[in-house]
Amino acid sequence: MTLPLAFPFIGGRPCLNFAATLGKRHGTPVERLPDPSALARWITEAELAAGTEPVRVTARELTDARALREALYRVVRAAMAGRKPEAADVERINEAAARPDLAPQLGEQRWKSAHPARAALATVARDGVLLVGSPLLERVKECENPECSLLFLDDSQARRRRWCSMDRCGNLAKIAGYRSRSRAAVTE
């Protein structure tokens, strides 16, 4: 039996999916990485695990991962707004991206690394560097649900996607719109 995914993987890029491990940033934040085992599970569910053994994550790696996550989020948001990012955030991301990342493998084992958790985070950091420095950045959006803060790569043909996911926020918006129209029709 396969467990359902514990994390939203709807950002379209590893760095955006990693930023989503802190949800509802505009309200009461939801920490999806409360402990090292949660980070290990995220790495596995993101398909960034090296080998078949569970990823071992230390408390220090969790602290570093959360700091990297926040730096990635702030740098992407700054780039989206056309602002210069904070030097400390750029330094943190560049430092993580400079570490050895996951080595792709043919066959059953998708990745290889001597330090799987650090390598997975280096891979995520590199993805952030590549995204911010590419034309794809113009397609990164924040979900229009005011209670959601997920960033996503709009890969729709018309580039008019508004929600992180139709299964999540898009459906909630449709339900709210329907109820609002129904109430207005009753009062007329």
mmCIF file of C-alpha atoms in Angstrom:
data_model
loop_
_atom_site.group_PDB
_atom_site.id
_atom_site.type_symbol
_atom_site.label_atom_id
_atom_site.label_comp_id
_atom_site.label_asym_id
_atom_site.label_seq_id
_atom_site.Cartn_x
_atom_site.Cartn_y
_atom_site.Cartn_z
ATOM 1 C CA MET A 1 0.000 0.000 0.000
ATOM 2 C CA THR A 2 1.370 3.406 -0.982
ATOM 3 C CA LEU A 3 0.889 6.288 1.446
ATOM 4 C CA PRO A 4 -0.580 9.496 0.018
ATOM 5 C CA LEU A 5 1.904 12.282 -0.560
ATOM 6 C CA ALA A 6 2.295 14.483 2.517
ATOM 7 C CA PHE A 7 3.453 17.530 0.576
ATOM 8 C CA PRO A 8 2.102 19.580 -2.315
ATOM 9 C CA PHE A 9 4.116 18.925 -5.465
ATOM 10 C CA ILE A 10 2.322 21.373 -7.721
ATOM 11 C CA GLY A 11 4.978 24.052 -8.212
ATOM 12 C CA GLY A 12 6.371 22.593 -11.411
ATOM 13 C CA ARG A 13 9.992 22.913 -10.215
ATOM 14 C CA PRO A 14 11.869 21.293 -7.300
ATOM 15 C CA CYS A 15 12.747 24.680 -5.779
ATOM 16 C CA LEU A 16 9.099 25.823 -5.854
ATOM 17 C CA ASN A 17 7.925 22.522 -4.397
ATOM 18 C CA PHE A 18 10.507 22.919 -1.655
ATOM 19 C CA ALA A 19 9.347 26.480 -0.916
ATOM 20 C CA ALA A 20 5.850 25.000 -0.482
ATOM 21 C CA THR A 21 7.017 23.087 2.593
ATOM 22 C CA LEU A 22 5.979 26.234 4.473
ATOM 23 C CA GLY A 23 2.351 26.848 3.633
ATOM 24 C CA LYS A 24 -0.078 29.689 4.249
ATOM 25 C CA ARG A 25 2.700 32.252 4.556
ATOM 26 C CA HIS A 26 0.236 35.169 4.550
ATOM 27 C CA GLY A 27 -1.700 33.915 7.565
ATOM 28 C CA THR A 28 -0.795 31.368 10.183
ATOM 29 C CA PRO A 29 2.124 29.514 8.566
ATOM 30 C CA VAL A 30 1.944 25.740 8.240
ATOM 31 C CA GLU A 31 5.352 24.128 8.796
ATOM 32 C CA ARG A 32 5.486 20.920 6.789
ATOM 33 C CA LEU A 33 9.062 20.170 7.928
ATOM 34 C CA PRO A 34 8.641 19.995 11.712
ATOM 35 C CA ASP A 35 11.406 17.426 12.223
ATOM 36 C CA PRO A 36 14.227 15.630 10.385
ATOM 37 C CA SER A 37 11.987 12.703 9.428
ATOM 38 C CA ALA A 38 9.618 15.077 7.608
ATOM 39 C CA LEU A 39 12.518 16.432 5.548
ATOM 40 C CA ALA A 40 13.595 12.855 4.805
ATOM 41 C CA ARG A 41 10.051 12.089 3.641
ATOM 42 C CA TRP A 42 9.977 15.227 1.457
ATOM 43 C CA ILE A 43 13.266 14.211 -0.184
ATOM 44 C CA THR A 44 11.835 10.749 -0.870
ATOM 45 C CA GLU A 45 8.480 12.022 -2.157
ATOM 46 C CA ALA A 46 10.260 14.607 -4.338
ATOM 47 C CA GLU A 47 12.124 11.665 -5.887
ATOM 48 C CA LEU A 48 15.452 13.097 -4.774
ATOM 49 C CA ALA A 49 16.455 10.147 -2.607
ATOM 50 C CA ALA A 50 19.711 8.400 -3.489
ATOM 51 C CA GLY A 51 19.132 4.677 -3.387
ATOM 52 C CA THR A 52 16.368 2.673 -1.780
ATOM 53 C CA GLU A 53 17.371 3.196 1.840
ATOM 54 C CA PRO A 54 15.524 5.870 3.838
ATOM 55 C CA VAL A 55 17.352 9.199 3.781
ATOM 56 C CA ARG A 56 19.010 10.096 7.073
ATOM 57 C CA VAL A 57 18.604 13.739 8.050
ATOM 58 C CA THR A 58 20.232 15.383 11.039
ATOM 59 C CA ALA A 59 18.792 18.235 13.082
ATOM 60 C CA ARG A 60 21.488 20.506 11.632
ATOM 61 C CA GLU A 61 20.527 19.528 8.078
ATOM 62 C CA LEU A 62 16.888 20.331 8.895
ATOM 63 C CA THR A 63 17.891 23.781 10.193
ATOM 64 C CA ASP A 64 19.991 24.391 7.075
ATOM 65 C CA ALA A 65 17.168 23.145 4.850
ATOM 66 C CA ARG A 66 14.639 25.537 6.374
ATOM 67 C CA ALA A 67 17.064 28.453 5.983
ATOM 68 C CA LEU A 68 17.652 27.472 2.350
ATOM 69 C CA ARG A 69 13.908 27.189 1.773
ATOM 70 C CA GLU A 70 13.285 30.694 3.065
ATOM 71 C CA ALA A 71 16.195 32.144 1.092
ATOM 72 C CA LEU A 72 14.860 30.487 -2.079
ATOM 73 C CA TYR A 73 11.377 31.843 -1.454
ATOM 74 C CA ARG A 74 12.614 35.397 -0.840
ATOM 75 C CA VAL A 75 14.945 35.373 -3.860
ATOM 76 C CA VAL A 76 12.247 34.049 -6.202
ATOM 77 C CA ARG A 77 9.731 36.615 -4.871
ATOM 78 C CA ALA A 78 12.275 39.428 -5.272
ATOM 79 C CA ALA A 79 13.070 38.312 -8.819
ATOM 80 C CA MET A 80 9.347 38.096 -9.649
ATOM 81 C CA ALA A 81 8.946 41.697 -8.469
ATOM 82 C CA GLY A 82 12.058 42.891 -10.305
ATOM 83 C CA ARG A 83 13.834 43.680 -7.038
ATOM 84 C CA LYS A 84 17.397 42.894 -6.083
ATOM 85 C CA PRO A 85 17.510 40.013 -3.573
ATOM 86 C CA GLU A 86 19.220 40.267 -0.207
ATOM 87 C CA ALA A 87 22.921 39.418 -0.415
ATOM 88 C CA ALA A 88 22.674 36.965 2.503
ATOM 89 C CA ASP A 89 19.951 34.996 0.684
ATOM 90 C CA VAL A 90 21.981 34.866 -2.524
ATOM 91 C CA GLU A 91 25.030 33.738 -0.567
ATOM 92 C CA ARG A 92 23.073 30.957 1.195
ATOM 93 C CA ILE A 93 21.646 29.653 -2.079
ATOM 94 C CA ASN A 94 24.980 29.851 -3.894
ATOM 95 C CA GLU A 95 26.703 28.066 -1.023
ATOM 96 C CA ALA A 96 24.167 25.225 -1.117
ATOM 97 C CA ALA A 97 24.257 25.056 -4.925
ATOM 98 C CA ALA A 98 28.058 24.761 -4.880
ATOM 99 C CA ARG A 99 27.947 21.531 -2.881
ATOM 100 C CA PRO A 100 28.031 18.206 -4.693
ATOM 101 C CA ASP A 101 24.523 17.437 -5.909
ATOM 102 C CA LEU A 102 22.837 14.193 -6.816
ATOM 103 C CA ALA A 103 24.486 12.265 -9.632
ATOM 104 C CA PRO A 104 21.874 10.823 -12.018
ATOM 105 C CA GLN A 105 22.057 7.093 -12.617
ATOM 106 C CA LEU A 106 20.645 4.793 -15.267
ATOM 107 C CA GLY A 107 18.793 1.774 -13.950
ATOM 108 C CA GLU A 108 16.782 1.199 -10.810
ATOM 109 C CA GLN A 109 18.740 3.635 -8.659
ATOM 110 C CA ARG A 110 17.866 7.094 -9.985
ATOM 111 C CA TRP A 111 20.463 9.074 -8.000
ATOM 112 C CA LYS A 112 23.774 8.488 -6.269
ATOM 113 C CA SER A 113 25.460 10.501 -3.527
ATOM 114 C CA ALA A 114 27.780 10.061 -0.571
ATOM 115 C CA HIS A 115 25.666 12.567 1.430
ATOM 116 C CA PRO A 116 22.079 12.130 0.196
ATOM 117 C CA ALA A 117 20.330 14.845 2.246
ATOM 118 C CA ARG A 118 22.916 17.540 1.483
ATOM 119 C CA ALA A 119 23.044 16.474 -2.160
ATOM 120 C CA ALA A 120 19.254 16.670 -2.485
ATOM 121 C CA LEU A 121 19.301 20.204 -1.064
ATOM 122 C CA ALA A 122 22.167 21.155 -3.401
ATOM 123 C CA THR A 123 20.049 19.911 -6.299
ATOM 124 C CA VAL A 124 17.111 22.046 -5.096
ATOM 125 C CA ALA A 125 19.376 25.099 -4.698
ATOM 126 C CA ARG A 126 20.768 24.652 -8.212
ATOM 127 C CA ASP A 127 17.242 24.420 -9.543
ATOM 128 C CA GLY A 128 16.491 27.759 -7.862
ATOM 129 C CA VAL A 129 19.591 29.354 -9.388
ATOM 130 C CA LEU A 130 18.634 28.046 -12.831
ATOM 131 C CA LEU A 131 15.018 29.206 -12.477
ATOM 132 C CA VAL A 132 15.838 32.743 -11.317
ATOM 133 C CA GLY A 133 18.375 33.129 -14.112
ATOM 134 C CA SER A 134 16.073 31.909 -16.884
ATOM 135 C CA PRO A 135 13.154 33.220 -18.947
ATOM 136 C CA LEU A 136 10.939 30.720 -17.091
ATOM 137 C CA LEU A 137 10.928 33.131 -14.147
ATOM 138 C CA GLU A 138 8.316 35.205 -16.029
ATOM 139 C CA ARG A 139 5.955 32.228 -15.744
ATOM 140 C CA VAL A 140 6.246 31.858 -11.956
ATOM 141 C CA LYS A 141 3.107 33.006 -10.163
ATOM 142 C CA GLU A 142 1.667 32.996 -6.683
ATOM 143 C CA CYS A 143 -1.708 31.363 -6.139
ATOM 144 C CA GLU A 144 -4.505 33.970 -6.129
ATOM 145 C CA ASN A 145 -6.198 32.392 -3.121
ATOM 146 C CA PRO A 146 -5.461 34.955 -0.374
ATOM 147 C CA GLU A 147 -5.010 32.143 2.157
ATOM 148 C CA CYS A 148 -2.513 30.291 -0.040
ATOM 149 C CA SER A 149 1.054 31.348 -0.743
ATOM 150 C CA LEU A 150 2.229 28.585 -3.045
ATOM 151 C CA LEU A 151 4.375 29.579 -5.986
ATOM 152 C CA PHE A 152 3.983 27.685 -9.245
ATOM 153 C CA LEU A 153 5.276 27.630 -12.785
ATOM 154 C CA ASP A 154 2.372 28.480 -15.097
ATOM 155 C CA ASP A 155 2.712 25.928 -17.861
ATOM 156 C CA SER A 156 -0.792 26.480 -19.233
ATOM 157 C CA GLN A 157 -1.019 27.217 -22.935
ATOM 158 C CA ALA A 158 -2.595 30.663 -22.477
ATOM 159 C CA ARG A 159 -0.428 31.513 -19.406
ATOM 160 C CA ARG A 160 -3.538 32.539 -17.461
ATOM 161 C CA ARG A 161 -3.419 30.017 -14.641
ATOM 162 C CA ARG A 162 -4.523 31.666 -11.381
ATOM 163 C CA TRP A 163 -4.486 28.884 -8.822
ATOM 164 C CA CYS A 164 -1.785 26.630 -7.466
ATOM 165 C CA SER A 165 -4.065 23.738 -8.409
ATOM 166 C CA MET A 166 -7.660 23.319 -9.532
ATOM 167 C CA ASP A 167 -7.920 20.446 -7.048
ATOM 168 C CA ARG A 168 -6.980 22.796 -4.211
ATOM 169 C CA CYS A 169 -7.546 26.525 -4.437
ATOM 170 C CA GLY A 170 -9.221 26.646 -7.844
ATOM 171 C CA ASN A 171 -11.995 24.367 -6.672
ATOM 172 C CA LEU A 172 -12.456 26.405 -3.483
ATOM 173 C CA ALA A 173 -12.749 29.587 -5.568
ATOM 174 C CA LYS A 174 -15.352 27.988 -7.845
ATOM 175 C CA ILE A 175 -17.408 26.825 -4.870
ATOM 176 C CA ALA A 176 -17.213 30.273 -3.246
ATOM 177 C CA GLY A 177 -18.243 31.923 -6.534
ATOM 178 C CA TYR A 178 -21.180 29.566 -6.953
ATOM 179 C CA ARG A 179 -22.382 30.176 -3.395
ATOM 180 C CA SER A 180 -22.048 33.932 -3.838
ATOM 181 C CA ARG A 181 -24.073 33.862 -7.061
ATOM 182 C CA SER A 182 -26.686 31.592 -5.441
ATOM 183 C CA ARG A 183 -27.098 33.965 -2.481
ATOM 184 C CA ALA A 184 -27.374 36.961 -4.817
ATOM 185 C CA ALA A 185 -30.067 35.195 -6.873
ATOM 186 C CA VAL A 186 -32.099 34.430 -3.734
ATOM 187 C CA THR A 187 -32.028 38.066 -2.551
ATOM 188 C CA GLU A 188 -33.215 39.444 -5.885
#
